[in-house]
């Protein structure tokens, strides 16, 4: 029997350092021959390893980096019927602005360039796009094979996108065969926000590797031990976490607090300034910066934290929560995106998104003791094992995709 041929469109993978879930997933496509078609080149540096049954075709990245190719696609995009429909839809919904019109035009250019690249690859059994973006529209336009895609967070929740707008999704994807949402909440959003049909939607959670069950290093201590894990960018609101921890410490001057942060980013200096201005001397802060993933997991498996904090105003299903919870560490997190699918009553604690430092301090007052309860810590572990086992979830997803074309 001939092996199926899959074209997998990525943003930059195997280049760059993003799209971290793609690497682990590649191992499960062993029954197919896969051509990776990145939209853009990643930053200079070595490519990440890929299995032997994978190859990389850079024709789309070549085109996307070519001024002449973009210019030609722009001429074709200007009067394309899909762009006309998109602008009409924006006008009908009262959302047409110069900024959104410009975004729609750029998305149309990328969709056309993707269409041409896919069509030029020859016979294909299925096209898989990793993001709900214009490249998915282009894959559908190519019409060479069934198209499946994933929807995560930044590519899904329109409120968090520039101009609160996801171009071409409403008008260009009626021919998409299956859209796999990584969360149940995402599936609801896709129906209600964009009008996807039930027969187009399927749940395919991401996941993390399962460590041995006895990996919670927690032990009693008079010190409150907190951890945050995130890049230092505006949506993560680590400055809010700092102010909330400071407020809690001022209310409990007798309490020693150790706060460890794993992650770096452009707001590091700003967050460190906030810490210097507001943090009482009873709080010891350790900024570890960006650490390799293996080191992060080692830290979670060996350092006895009491509670993890996540103060983001926008998330999909936070991987950091999965990684912590499967090691028995509960999380106190804002109820955004599909975070509530990784935290249920009894396994962690949810906060309103319109959080203030005082609200966070109040929550710490209430939840520190429950977070140390062995039953809560065990429940956090079991929830992740039940829903976010990467080995099981990736195998099911790949089998579903390949089974649909058998």
Tab-separated table of C-alpha atoms in Angstrom:
chain	number	residue	atom	x	y	z
A	1	UNK	CA	0.000	0.000	0.000
A	2	UNK	CA	1.350	3.413	-0.958
A	3	UNK	CA	2.231	5.697	1.932
A	4	UNK	CA	0.087	8.834	2.134
A	5	UNK	CA	1.748	12.119	1.246
A	6	UNK	CA	1.114	14.971	3.675
A	7	UNK	CA	1.990	18.625	3.183
A	8	UNK	CA	2.339	20.333	6.549
A	9	UNK	CA	2.351	24.139	6.437
A	10	UNK	CA	4.102	25.840	9.352
A	11	UNK	CA	5.084	29.394	10.189
A	12	UNK	CA	8.845	28.758	10.366
A	13	UNK	CA	9.355	25.199	11.642
A	14	UNK	CA	11.878	23.536	11.458
A	15	UNK	CA	13.588	26.914	11.640
A	16	UNK	CA	13.318	29.271	14.584
A	17	UNK	CA	12.385	28.390	18.137
A	18	UNK	CA	8.605	28.809	18.104
A	19	UNK	CA	5.905	26.239	17.349
A	20	UNK	CA	7.307	24.106	20.148
A	21	UNK	CA	4.569	21.483	19.887
A	22	UNK	CA	5.493	20.534	16.327
A	23	UNK	CA	8.737	18.784	17.271
A	24	UNK	CA	7.109	16.195	19.555
A	25	UNK	CA	4.242	15.655	17.108
A	26	UNK	CA	6.489	14.768	14.157
A	27	UNK	CA	7.264	11.317	15.611
A	28	UNK	CA	3.613	10.287	15.223
A	29	UNK	CA	3.539	10.850	11.456
A	30	UNK	CA	5.699	7.757	10.877
A	31	UNK	CA	3.114	6.146	8.568
A	32	UNK	CA	3.241	9.026	6.063
A	33	UNK	CA	5.732	10.946	3.947
A	34	UNK	CA	5.587	14.545	5.107
A	35	UNK	CA	6.707	17.680	3.311
A	36	UNK	CA	7.113	20.690	5.577
A	37	UNK	CA	6.219	23.950	3.846
A	38	UNK	CA	7.206	26.884	6.093
A	39	UNK	CA	5.719	30.274	5.255
A	40	UNK	CA	8.859	32.122	6.338
A	41	UNK	CA	12.468	31.370	7.152
A	42	UNK	CA	13.203	31.237	10.857
A	43	UNK	CA	16.004	33.279	12.402
A	44	UNK	CA	19.464	32.252	11.265
A	45	UNK	CA	20.814	29.215	13.023
A	46	UNK	CA	20.580	25.438	12.840
A	47	UNK	CA	17.265	23.836	11.955
A	48	UNK	CA	15.590	21.640	14.496
A	49	UNK	CA	15.831	17.894	13.817
A	50	UNK	CA	13.074	16.163	11.871
A	51	UNK	CA	12.426	12.443	11.219
A	52	UNK	CA	13.761	10.732	8.103
A	53	UNK	CA	10.301	10.567	6.512
A	54	UNK	CA	10.138	14.386	6.597
A	55	UNK	CA	11.491	16.807	4.012
A	56	UNK	CA	11.426	20.598	3.839
A	57	UNK	CA	10.339	22.617	0.812
A	58	UNK	CA	11.209	26.321	0.996
A	59	UNK	CA	9.372	27.504	-2.107
A	60	UNK	CA	6.779	29.420	-0.084
A	61	UNK	CA	9.413	30.995	2.162
A	62	UNK	CA	11.404	31.900	-0.961
A	63	UNK	CA	8.357	33.605	-2.448
A	64	UNK	CA	7.440	35.336	0.809
A	65	UNK	CA	10.930	36.846	1.034
A	66	UNK	CA	10.906	37.975	-2.628
A	67	UNK	CA	9.782	41.528	-3.365
A	68	UNK	CA	8.914	40.696	-6.948
A	69	UNK	CA	6.846	37.652	-5.959
A	70	UNK	CA	4.967	39.707	-3.362
A	71	UNK	CA	4.374	42.482	-5.875
A	72	UNK	CA	2.904	40.042	-8.393
A	73	UNK	CA	0.684	38.452	-5.752
A	74	UNK	CA	-0.432	41.915	-4.632
A	75	UNK	CA	-1.621	42.765	-8.149
A	76	UNK	CA	-3.625	39.521	-8.253
A	77	UNK	CA	-5.004	40.059	-4.757
A	78	UNK	CA	-6.314	43.572	-5.324
A	79	UNK	CA	-9.380	42.509	-7.316
A	80	UNK	CA	-9.744	38.924	-6.109
A	81	UNK	CA	-13.364	37.919	-5.456
A	82	UNK	CA	-12.509	36.595	-1.988
A	83	UNK	CA	-11.071	39.959	-0.954
A	84	UNK	CA	-14.191	41.663	-2.292
A	85	UNK	CA	-16.348	39.303	-0.185
A	86	UNK	CA	-14.184	39.897	2.879
A	87	UNK	CA	-14.469	43.672	2.629
A	88	UNK	CA	-18.215	43.379	2.065
A	89	UNK	CA	-18.496	41.189	5.171
A	90	UNK	CA	-16.578	43.745	7.226
A	91	UNK	CA	-18.873	46.503	5.968
A	92	UNK	CA	-21.971	44.454	6.740
A	93	UNK	CA	-20.782	43.849	10.303
A	94	UNK	CA	-19.857	47.516	10.783
A	95	UNK	CA	-16.171	46.571	11.179
A	96	UNK	CA	-14.649	48.031	8.015
A	97	UNK	CA	-11.754	50.373	8.816
A	98	UNK	CA	-8.632	51.313	6.848
A	99	UNK	CA	-6.515	49.175	9.202
A	100	UNK	CA	-8.699	46.086	8.732
A	101	UNK	CA	-8.893	46.606	4.984
A	102	UNK	CA	-5.095	46.682	4.854
A	103	UNK	CA	-4.884	43.517	6.948
A	104	UNK	CA	-7.394	41.793	4.676
A	105	UNK	CA	-5.344	42.709	1.614
A	106	UNK	CA	-2.102	41.381	3.148
A	107	UNK	CA	-3.879	38.167	4.150
A	108	UNK	CA	-5.158	37.783	0.584
A	109	UNK	CA	-1.607	38.125	-0.725
A	110	UNK	CA	-0.366	35.394	1.628
A	111	UNK	CA	-3.297	33.134	0.771
A	112	UNK	CA	-2.575	33.408	-2.956
A	113	UNK	CA	1.119	32.709	-2.493
A	114	UNK	CA	0.278	29.680	-0.337
A	115	UNK	CA	-2.216	28.450	-2.925
A	116	UNK	CA	0.421	28.555	-5.657
A	117	UNK	CA	3.064	26.825	-3.527
A	118	UNK	CA	0.722	23.990	-2.561
A	119	UNK	CA	-0.563	23.525	-6.098
A	120	UNK	CA	3.012	23.260	-7.398
A	121	UNK	CA	3.878	20.341	-5.088
A	122	UNK	CA	2.102	17.764	-7.191
A	123	UNK	CA	-0.160	14.947	-5.917
A	124	UNK	CA	-0.948	15.250	-2.204
A	125	UNK	CA	-3.256	13.214	0.050
A	126	UNK	CA	-3.863	15.827	2.737
A	127	UNK	CA	-2.720	19.363	3.538
A	128	UNK	CA	-2.286	20.166	7.230
A	129	UNK	CA	-1.809	23.717	8.460
A	130	UNK	CA	-0.695	24.279	12.007
A	131	UNK	CA	-2.443	27.648	12.479
A	132	UNK	CA	-5.813	29.161	11.602
A	133	UNK	CA	-4.282	31.814	9.391
A	134	UNK	CA	-4.326	32.996	5.743
A	135	UNK	CA	-2.090	30.066	4.782
A	136	UNK	CA	-5.038	27.802	5.623
A	137	UNK	CA	-7.230	29.794	3.267
A	138	UNK	CA	-4.583	29.406	0.560
A	139	UNK	CA	-4.426	25.646	1.107
A	140	UNK	CA	-8.202	25.409	0.661
A	141	UNK	CA	-8.007	27.580	-2.466
A	142	UNK	CA	-5.415	25.227	-3.983
A	143	UNK	CA	-8.049	22.482	-4.092
A	144	UNK	CA	-5.532	19.674	-4.466
A	145	UNK	CA	-6.466	17.630	-1.380
A	146	UNK	CA	-8.505	17.686	1.827
A	147	UNK	CA	-7.298	20.414	4.208
A	148	UNK	CA	-7.149	20.117	7.985
A	149	UNK	CA	-5.942	22.738	10.405
A	150	UNK	CA	-5.447	23.431	14.081
A	151	UNK	CA	-6.750	26.393	16.092
A	152	UNK	CA	-4.811	27.401	19.194
A	153	UNK	CA	-5.056	30.797	20.909
A	154	UNK	CA	-3.369	33.738	19.163
A	155	UNK	CA	-4.761	32.473	15.844
A	156	UNK	CA	-8.194	31.854	17.363
A	157	UNK	CA	-9.332	34.512	19.822
A	158	UNK	CA	-10.031	37.569	17.720
A	159	UNK	CA	-10.060	39.987	20.664
A	160	UNK	CA	-6.341	39.463	21.179
A	161	UNK	CA	-5.378	40.038	17.546
A	162	UNK	CA	-4.366	43.353	15.966
A	163	UNK	CA	-7.487	45.444	15.353
A	164	UNK	CA	-9.483	42.563	16.923
A	165	UNK	CA	-9.638	40.984	13.488
A	166	UNK	CA	-8.878	37.575	11.980
A	167	UNK	CA	-8.857	38.146	8.210
A	168	UNK	CA	-10.510	35.768	5.713
A	169	UNK	CA	-11.603	33.257	8.367
A	170	UNK	CA	-15.322	33.951	7.927
A	171	UNK	CA	-15.313	34.154	4.137
A	172	UNK	CA	-12.521	31.834	2.986
A	173	UNK	CA	-12.872	28.586	4.900
A	174	UNK	CA	-16.222	27.069	3.993
A	175	UNK	CA	-14.235	24.411	2.125
A	176	UNK	CA	-12.021	23.491	5.080
A	177	UNK	CA	-12.510	19.796	5.801
A	178	UNK	CA	-11.678	19.666	9.524
A	179	UNK	CA	-10.579	22.278	12.019
A	180	UNK	CA	-9.096	20.712	15.142
A	181	UNK	CA	-9.443	22.933	18.196
A	182	UNK	CA	-7.072	22.309	21.087
A	183	UNK	CA	-9.875	23.029	23.569
A	184	UNK	CA	-13.614	22.611	24.019
A	185	UNK	CA	-13.919	26.333	24.672
A	186	UNK	CA	-12.162	26.976	21.397
A	187	UNK	CA	-14.737	24.849	19.560
A	188	UNK	CA	-17.562	26.910	21.054
A	189	UNK	CA	-15.777	30.096	20.037
A	190	UNK	CA	-15.260	28.877	16.462
A	191	UNK	CA	-18.991	28.173	16.104
A	192	UNK	CA	-20.210	31.371	17.692
A	193	UNK	CA	-17.609	33.843	16.460
A	194	UNK	CA	-16.907	32.662	12.925
A	195	UNK	CA	-19.816	30.395	12.057
A	196	UNK	CA	-17.943	27.116	11.545
A	197	UNK	CA	-20.234	24.137	11.101
A	198	UNK	CA	-20.333	21.299	13.599
A	199	UNK	CA	-19.220	18.849	10.913
A	200	UNK	CA	-16.036	20.897	10.387
A	201	UNK	CA	-14.953	20.906	14.039
A	202	UNK	CA	-13.155	18.327	16.138
A	203	UNK	CA	-11.350	18.364	19.481
A	204	UNK	CA	-7.631	17.521	19.440
A	205	UNK	CA	-5.905	18.579	22.625
A	206	UNK	CA	-2.177	19.152	22.752
A	207	UNK	CA	-0.272	17.692	25.667
A	208	UNK	CA	2.913	17.114	27.575
A	209	UNK	CA	5.005	14.055	28.308
A	210	UNK	CA	3.920	12.186	31.396
A	211	UNK	CA	6.606	11.921	34.107
A	212	UNK	CA	6.584	9.106	36.673
A	213	UNK	CA	3.699	9.504	39.079
A	214	UNK	CA	5.894	10.207	42.095
A	215	UNK	CA	7.350	13.530	40.921
A	216	UNK	CA	5.918	16.044	43.402
A	217	UNK	CA	8.926	17.211	45.451
A	218	UNK	CA	6.777	19.216	47.865
A	219	UNK	CA	7.619	19.174	51.565
A	220	UNK	CA	6.286	21.365	54.410
A	221	UNK	CA	8.046	24.679	55.006
A	222	UNK	CA	7.434	27.888	56.912
A	223	UNK	CA	8.375	29.740	53.715
A	224	UNK	CA	5.770	30.328	51.011
A	225	UNK	CA	7.336	29.185	47.735
A	226	UNK	CA	5.802	30.632	44.560
A	227	UNK	CA	6.744	30.171	40.912
A	228	UNK	CA	5.763	31.930	37.684
A	229	UNK	CA	6.634	30.634	34.222
A	230	UNK	CA	6.207	32.910	31.215
A	231	UNK	CA	7.838	35.197	28.747
A	232	UNK	CA	7.979	38.782	29.953
A	233	UNK	CA	5.534	40.353	27.523
A	234	UNK	CA	2.496	42.583	28.197
A	235	UNK	CA	-0.210	39.901	28.047
A	236	UNK	CA	1.497	37.813	30.752
A	237	UNK	CA	1.202	40.699	33.274
A	238	UNK	CA	4.098	39.545	35.431
A	239	UNK	CA	4.240	43.073	36.852
A	240	UNK	CA	0.719	42.436	38.204
A	241	UNK	CA	1.934	39.211	39.792
A	242	UNK	CA	4.790	41.156	41.410
A	243	UNK	CA	2.430	43.758	42.851
A	244	UNK	CA	0.054	41.079	44.131
A	245	UNK	CA	2.852	39.166	45.829
A	246	UNK	CA	4.091	42.413	47.369
A	247	UNK	CA	0.610	43.214	48.696
A	248	UNK	CA	0.331	39.732	50.220
A	249	UNK	CA	3.749	40.111	51.857
A	250	UNK	CA	2.819	43.487	53.365
A	251	UNK	CA	-0.254	41.881	54.941
A	252	UNK	CA	1.904	39.086	56.409
A	253	UNK	CA	5.139	40.707	57.585
A	254	UNK	CA	6.048	37.588	59.524
A	255	UNK	CA	5.900	35.383	56.398
A	256	UNK	CA	9.017	34.675	54.325
A	257	UNK	CA	8.154	34.392	50.617
A	258	UNK	CA	10.404	32.946	47.907
A	259	UNK	CA	9.345	33.817	44.348
A	260	UNK	CA	11.058	32.151	41.388
A	261	UNK	CA	10.389	33.332	37.840
A	262	UNK	CA	11.347	31.232	34.821
A	263	UNK	CA	11.339	33.118	31.528
A	264	UNK	CA	12.637	36.292	29.935
A	265	UNK	CA	11.466	38.909	27.492
A	266	UNK	CA	11.371	42.580	26.531
A	267	UNK	CA	9.651	43.692	29.754
A	268	UNK	CA	12.277	42.283	32.095
A	269	UNK	CA	13.739	45.681	33.049
A	270	UNK	CA	10.247	47.062	33.660
A	271	UNK	CA	9.264	44.123	35.892
A	272	UNK	CA	12.531	44.362	37.821
A	273	UNK	CA	11.864	48.070	38.375
A	274	UNK	CA	8.427	47.271	39.800
A	275	UNK	CA	9.983	44.671	42.098
A	276	UNK	CA	12.596	47.132	43.332
A	277	UNK	CA	9.907	49.729	44.036
A	278	UNK	CA	7.221	47.658	45.776
A	279	UNK	CA	8.629	44.399	47.111
A	280	UNK	CA	9.086	44.083	50.890
A	281	UNK	CA	12.363	42.687	52.215
A	282	UNK	CA	10.554	39.512	53.319
A	283	UNK	CA	10.243	38.454	49.670
A	284	UNK	CA	13.237	36.833	48.008
A	285	UNK	CA	12.961	37.085	44.213
A	286	UNK	CA	14.952	34.905	41.828
A	287	UNK	CA	14.717	35.684	38.121
A	288	UNK	CA	16.201	32.687	36.335
A	289	UNK	CA	15.705	34.063	32.829
A	290	UNK	CA	15.046	31.854	29.831
A	291	UNK	CA	16.006	28.296	30.706
A	292	UNK	CA	16.094	25.231	28.435
A	293	UNK	CA	12.945	23.146	28.547
A	294	UNK	CA	14.746	20.215	30.169
A	295	UNK	CA	16.009	22.507	32.924
A	296	UNK	CA	12.517	23.896	33.471
A	297	UNK	CA	11.114	20.386	33.909
A	298	UNK	CA	13.984	19.486	36.235
A	299	UNK	CA	13.186	22.546	38.352
A	300	UNK	CA	9.500	21.635	38.599
A	301	UNK	CA	10.408	18.034	39.473
A	302	UNK	CA	12.943	18.843	42.197
A	303	UNK	CA	12.094	22.242	43.732
A	304	UNK	CA	9.276	22.120	46.322
A	305	UNK	CA	6.987	24.972	45.222
A	306	UNK	CA	3.688	25.520	46.995
A	307	UNK	CA	1.828	27.278	44.208
A	308	UNK	CA	2.251	28.471	40.634
A	309	UNK	CA	0.784	31.811	39.532
A	310	UNK	CA	-0.443	32.757	36.068
A	311	UNK	CA	-1.819	36.293	35.642
A	312	UNK	CA	-2.171	36.385	31.834
A	313	UNK	CA	-5.000	38.294	30.189
A	314	UNK	CA	-4.936	35.992	27.143
A	315	UNK	CA	-4.166	32.276	26.873
A	316	UNK	CA	-5.062	29.139	24.964
A	317	UNK	CA	-4.417	26.167	27.232
A	318	UNK	CA	-1.217	27.144	29.056
A	319	UNK	CA	1.475	24.513	28.658
A	320	UNK	CA	3.238	25.752	31.772
A	321	UNK	CA	0.166	24.845	33.823
A	322	UNK	CA	0.134	21.344	32.326
A	323	UNK	CA	3.841	20.844	33.035
A	324	UNK	CA	3.479	22.046	36.629
A	325	UNK	CA	0.222	20.278	37.453
A	326	UNK	CA	1.360	16.870	36.194
A	327	UNK	CA	4.136	17.175	38.758
A	328	UNK	CA	1.621	17.853	41.517
A	329	UNK	CA	1.904	21.651	41.568
A	330	UNK	CA	-1.468	23.477	41.650
A	331	UNK	CA	-1.891	26.779	39.870
A	332	UNK	CA	-3.693	30.014	40.722
A	333	UNK	CA	-4.543	31.421	37.278
A	334	UNK	CA	-6.773	33.875	35.482
A	335	UNK	CA	-9.854	32.366	33.874
A	336	UNK	CA	-8.954	33.186	30.257
A	337	UNK	CA	-9.001	31.183	27.051
A	338	UNK	CA	-9.308	27.512	27.905
A	339	UNK	CA	-7.321	27.671	31.152
A	340	UNK	CA	-10.375	26.271	32.946
A	341	UNK	CA	-9.859	23.012	31.022
A	342	UNK	CA	-6.500	22.558	32.761
A	343	UNK	CA	-7.807	23.702	36.172
A	344	UNK	CA	-11.033	22.417	37.687
A	345	UNK	CA	-12.384	22.835	41.229
A	346	UNK	CA	-10.236	20.797	43.549
A	347	UNK	CA	-7.154	20.791	41.302
A	348	UNK	CA	-6.315	24.492	41.225
A	349	UNK	CA	-7.816	27.947	41.505
A	350	UNK	CA	-9.240	30.383	38.946
A	351	UNK	CA	-9.179	34.170	39.120
A	352	UNK	CA	-11.147	36.829	37.223
A	353	UNK	CA	-9.269	38.367	34.318
A	354	UNK	CA	-9.903	41.919	35.606
A	355	UNK	CA	-7.463	41.240	38.407
A	356	UNK	CA	-5.888	43.798	40.737
A	357	UNK	CA	-2.931	43.325	43.101
A	358	UNK	CA	-5.357	43.385	46.043
A	359	UNK	CA	-7.491	40.658	44.427
A	360	UNK	CA	-4.409	38.513	43.900
A	361	UNK	CA	-3.339	39.023	47.506
A	362	UNK	CA	-6.857	38.053	48.640
A	363	UNK	CA	-6.637	34.884	46.550
A	364	UNK	CA	-3.277	33.978	48.038
A	365	UNK	CA	-4.778	34.448	51.513
A	366	UNK	CA	-7.492	31.931	50.620
A	367	UNK	CA	-5.585	29.413	48.529
A	368	UNK	CA	-2.097	28.937	49.973
A	369	UNK	CA	-3.232	26.330	52.486
A	370	UNK	CA	-5.424	24.377	50.017
A	371	UNK	CA	-2.538	24.350	47.516
A	372	UNK	CA	-0.471	22.450	50.085
A	373	UNK	CA	-3.194	19.805	50.520
A	374	UNK	CA	-1.963	16.459	49.114
A	375	UNK	CA	-5.431	15.753	47.686
A	376	UNK	CA	-5.418	18.984	45.683
A	377	UNK	CA	-1.918	18.299	44.416
A	378	UNK	CA	-2.900	14.770	43.403
A	379	UNK	CA	-6.012	16.070	41.638
A	380	UNK	CA	-3.881	18.498	39.620
A	381	UNK	CA	-1.685	15.605	38.540
A	382	UNK	CA	-4.561	13.328	37.585
A	383	UNK	CA	-6.416	15.953	35.548
A	384	UNK	CA	-3.417	16.498	33.272
A	385	UNK	CA	-2.855	12.761	32.907
A	386	UNK	CA	-6.485	12.337	31.886
A	387	UNK	CA	-6.671	15.211	29.359
A	388	UNK	CA	-3.189	16.190	28.229
A	389	UNK	CA	-1.140	13.042	27.696
A	390	UNK	CA	0.890	14.013	24.611
A	391	UNK	CA	1.562	10.442	23.532
A	392	UNK	CA	-2.113	9.523	23.508
A	393	UNK	CA	-3.378	12.845	22.102
A	394	UNK	CA	-0.922	13.073	19.212
A	395	UNK	CA	-1.425	9.458	18.195
A	396	UNK	CA	-5.208	9.901	18.178
A	397	UNK	CA	-4.946	13.105	16.142
A	398	UNK	CA	-2.658	11.651	13.485
A	399	UNK	CA	-4.734	8.460	13.236
A	400	UNK	CA	-7.869	10.588	12.755
A	401	UNK	CA	-6.287	12.620	9.961
A	402	UNK	CA	-4.791	9.669	8.102
A	403	UNK	CA	-7.881	7.534	8.697
A	404	UNK	CA	-10.054	10.161	7.017
A	405	UNK	CA	-8.137	9.773	3.735
A	406	UNK	CA	-7.734	5.991	3.778
